[in-house]
Amino acid sequence: DSYSSARGDDPRPDVQKFVHDFQAAYGHPPSTGQAVTGYSVVEAWAIAVRRAGTFDSDTVLRQLEGFRDVPLLAGLTTFTPTLHTNLDRPMIIIGFHEGKAVPVGYYDPRKHEVVQWWAR
């Protein structure tokens, strides 16, 4: 499982665009679906800076710690003063079909269930 599929076959258009843009910039797709987390770190920082109106790290930190289901490429993101990692993002499930890795569904830890399956 991962936050996304790096092969360009993730069913979400925003992730497909990210993989396409990455390939255009670097000549190859991301090596892992976890690449969206790095992108999302920058997204989160930029949102927090805009909300803070400053680059002051303590002020930006307070903004980050106020995130509640902020939509980032990696998924909805919540941070608190005591939790600086996200535990609630859905994870894509990669399976195999005719010898090829393919996304087959998402597991949502909030619901403790697979929330979507795709027919192959």
PDB file of N, CA, C and O in Angstrom, residues 90-93 104-118:
ATOM      1  N   PRO A  90      -6.279   7.789   3.382  1.00  0.00           N
ATOM      2  CA  PRO A  90      -6.496   6.510   2.693  1.00  0.00           C
ATOM      3  C   PRO A  90      -5.226   6.049   1.974  1.00  0.00           C
ATOM      4  O   PRO A  90      -4.420   6.867   1.524  1.00  0.00           O
ATOM      5  N   MET A  91      -5.078   4.749   1.884  1.00  0.00           N
ATOM      6  CA  MET A  91      -3.930   4.149   1.214  1.00  0.00           C
ATOM      7  C   MET A  91      -4.422   3.368   0.000  1.00  0.00           C
ATOM      8  O   MET A  91      -5.400   2.611   0.105  1.00  0.00           O
ATOM      9  N   ILE A  92      -3.750   3.538  -1.129  1.00  0.00           N
ATOM     10  CA  ILE A  92      -4.114   2.792  -2.318  1.00  0.00           C
ATOM     11  C   ILE A  92      -3.626   1.350  -2.166  1.00  0.00           C
ATOM     12  O   ILE A  92      -2.577   1.109  -1.579  1.00  0.00           O
ATOM     13  N   ILE A  93      -4.406   0.433  -2.638  1.00  0.00           N
ATOM     14  CA  ILE A  93      -4.051  -0.983  -2.607  1.00  0.00           C
ATOM     15  C   ILE A  93      -3.641  -1.378  -4.017  1.00  0.00           C
ATOM     16  O   ILE A  93      -4.397  -1.181  -4.971  1.00  0.00           O
ATOM     17  N   VAL A 104      -6.105  -1.392  -7.198  1.00  0.00           N
ATOM     18  CA  VAL A 104      -7.366  -2.132  -7.135  1.00  0.00           C
ATOM     19  C   VAL A 104      -8.347  -1.555  -6.113  1.00  0.00           C
ATOM     20  O   VAL A 104      -9.505  -1.949  -6.088  1.00  0.00           O
ATOM     21  N   GLY A 105      -7.917  -0.638  -5.270  1.00  0.00           N
ATOM     22  CA  GLY A 105      -8.829  -0.057  -4.306  1.00  0.00           C
ATOM     23  C   GLY A 105      -8.118   0.833  -3.312  1.00  0.00           C
ATOM     24  O   GLY A 105      -6.911   1.044  -3.414  1.00  0.00           O
ATOM     25  N   TYR A 106      -8.895   1.376  -2.383  1.00  0.00           N
ATOM     26  CA  TYR A 106      -8.370   2.221  -1.317  1.00  0.00           C
ATOM     27  C   TYR A 106      -8.821   1.693   0.029  1.00  0.00           C
ATOM     28  O   TYR A 106      -9.972   1.281   0.189  1.00  0.00           O
ATOM     29  N   TYR A 107      -7.932   1.733   1.007  1.00  0.00           N
ATOM     30  CA  TYR A 107      -8.277   1.426   2.387  1.00  0.00           C
ATOM     31  C   TYR A 107      -8.359   2.739   3.146  1.00  0.00           C
ATOM     32  O   TYR A 107      -7.426   3.541   3.106  1.00  0.00           O
ATOM     33  N   ASP A 108      -9.468   2.970   3.828  1.00  0.00           N
ATOM     34  CA  ASP A 108      -9.660   4.188   4.614  1.00  0.00           C
ATOM     35  C   ASP A 108      -9.524   3.849   6.101  1.00  0.00           C
ATOM     36  O   ASP A 108     -10.393   3.188   6.664  1.00  0.00           O
ATOM     37  N   PRO A 109      -8.436   4.290   6.740  1.00  0.00           N
ATOM     38  CA  PRO A 109      -8.241   3.954   8.149  1.00  0.00           C
ATOM     39  C   PRO A 109      -9.285   4.579   9.074  1.00  0.00           C
ATOM     40  O   PRO A 109      -9.525   4.074  10.154  1.00  0.00           O
ATOM     41  N   ARG A 110      -9.929   5.650   8.654  1.00  0.00           N
ATOM     42  CA  ARG A 110     -10.974   6.252   9.485  1.00  0.00           C
ATOM     43  C   ARG A 110     -12.179   5.319   9.595  1.00  0.00           C
ATOM     44  O   ARG A 110     -12.846   5.273  10.608  1.00  0.00           O
ATOM     45  N   LYS A 111     -12.453   4.631   8.502  1.00  0.00           N
ATOM     46  CA  LYS A 111     -13.613   3.734   8.461  1.00  0.00           C
ATOM     47  C   LYS A 111     -13.226   2.284   8.741  1.00  0.00           C
ATOM     48  O   LYS A 111     -14.091   1.434   8.884  1.00  0.00           O
ATOM     49  N   HIS A 112     -11.927   2.008   8.754  1.00  0.00           N
ATOM     50  CA  HIS A 112     -11.419   0.640   8.935  1.00  0.00           C
ATOM     51  C   HIS A 112     -11.985  -0.297   7.872  1.00  0.00           C
ATOM     52  O   HIS A 112     -12.392  -1.415   8.168  1.00  0.00           O
ATOM     53  N   GLU A 113     -12.023   0.203   6.634  1.00  0.00           N
ATOM     54  CA  GLU A 113     -12.546  -0.628   5.547  1.00  0.00           C
ATOM     55  C   GLU A 113     -12.019  -0.158   4.203  1.00  0.00           C
ATOM     56  O   GLU A 113     -11.546   0.969   4.066  1.00  0.00           O
ATOM     57  N   VAL A 114     -12.117  -1.055   3.249  1.00  0.00           N
ATOM     58  CA  VAL A 114     -11.821  -0.681   1.873  1.00  0.00           C
ATOM     59  C   VAL A 114     -13.001   0.134   1.386  1.00  0.00           C
ATOM     60  O   VAL A 114     -14.153  -0.301   1.481  1.00  0.00           O
ATOM     61  N   VAL A 115     -12.736   1.328   0.901  1.00  0.00           N
ATOM     62  CA  VAL A 115     -13.818   2.234   0.542  1.00  0.00           C
ATOM     63  C   VAL A 115     -14.147   2.213  -0.947  1.00  0.00           C
ATOM     64  O   VAL A 115     -15.197   2.682  -1.341  1.00  0.00           O
ATOM     65  N   GLN A 116     -13.247   1.697  -1.757  1.00  0.00           N
ATOM     66  CA  GLN A 116     -13.525   1.669  -3.187  1.00  0.00           C
ATOM     67  C   GLN A 116     -12.680   0.579  -3.836  1.00  0.00           C
ATOM     68  O   GLN A 116     -11.502   0.464  -3.568  1.00  0.00           O
ATOM     69  N   TRP A 117     -13.317  -0.192  -4.684  1.00  0.00           N
ATOM     70  CA  TRP A 117     -12.634  -1.195  -5.505  1.00  0.00           C
ATOM     71  C   TRP A 117     -12.881  -0.868  -6.962  1.00  0.00           C
ATOM     72  O   TRP A 117     -13.925  -0.353  -7.321  1.00  0.00           O
ATOM     73  N   TRP A 118     -11.900  -1.166  -7.784  1.00  0.00           N
ATOM     74  CA  TRP A 118     -12.057  -0.973  -9.222  1.00  0.00           C
ATOM     75  C   TRP A 118     -12.060  -2.326  -9.899  1.00  0.00           C
ATOM     76  O   TRP A 118     -11.229  -3.178  -9.595  1.00  0.00           O
TER      77      TRP A 118
END
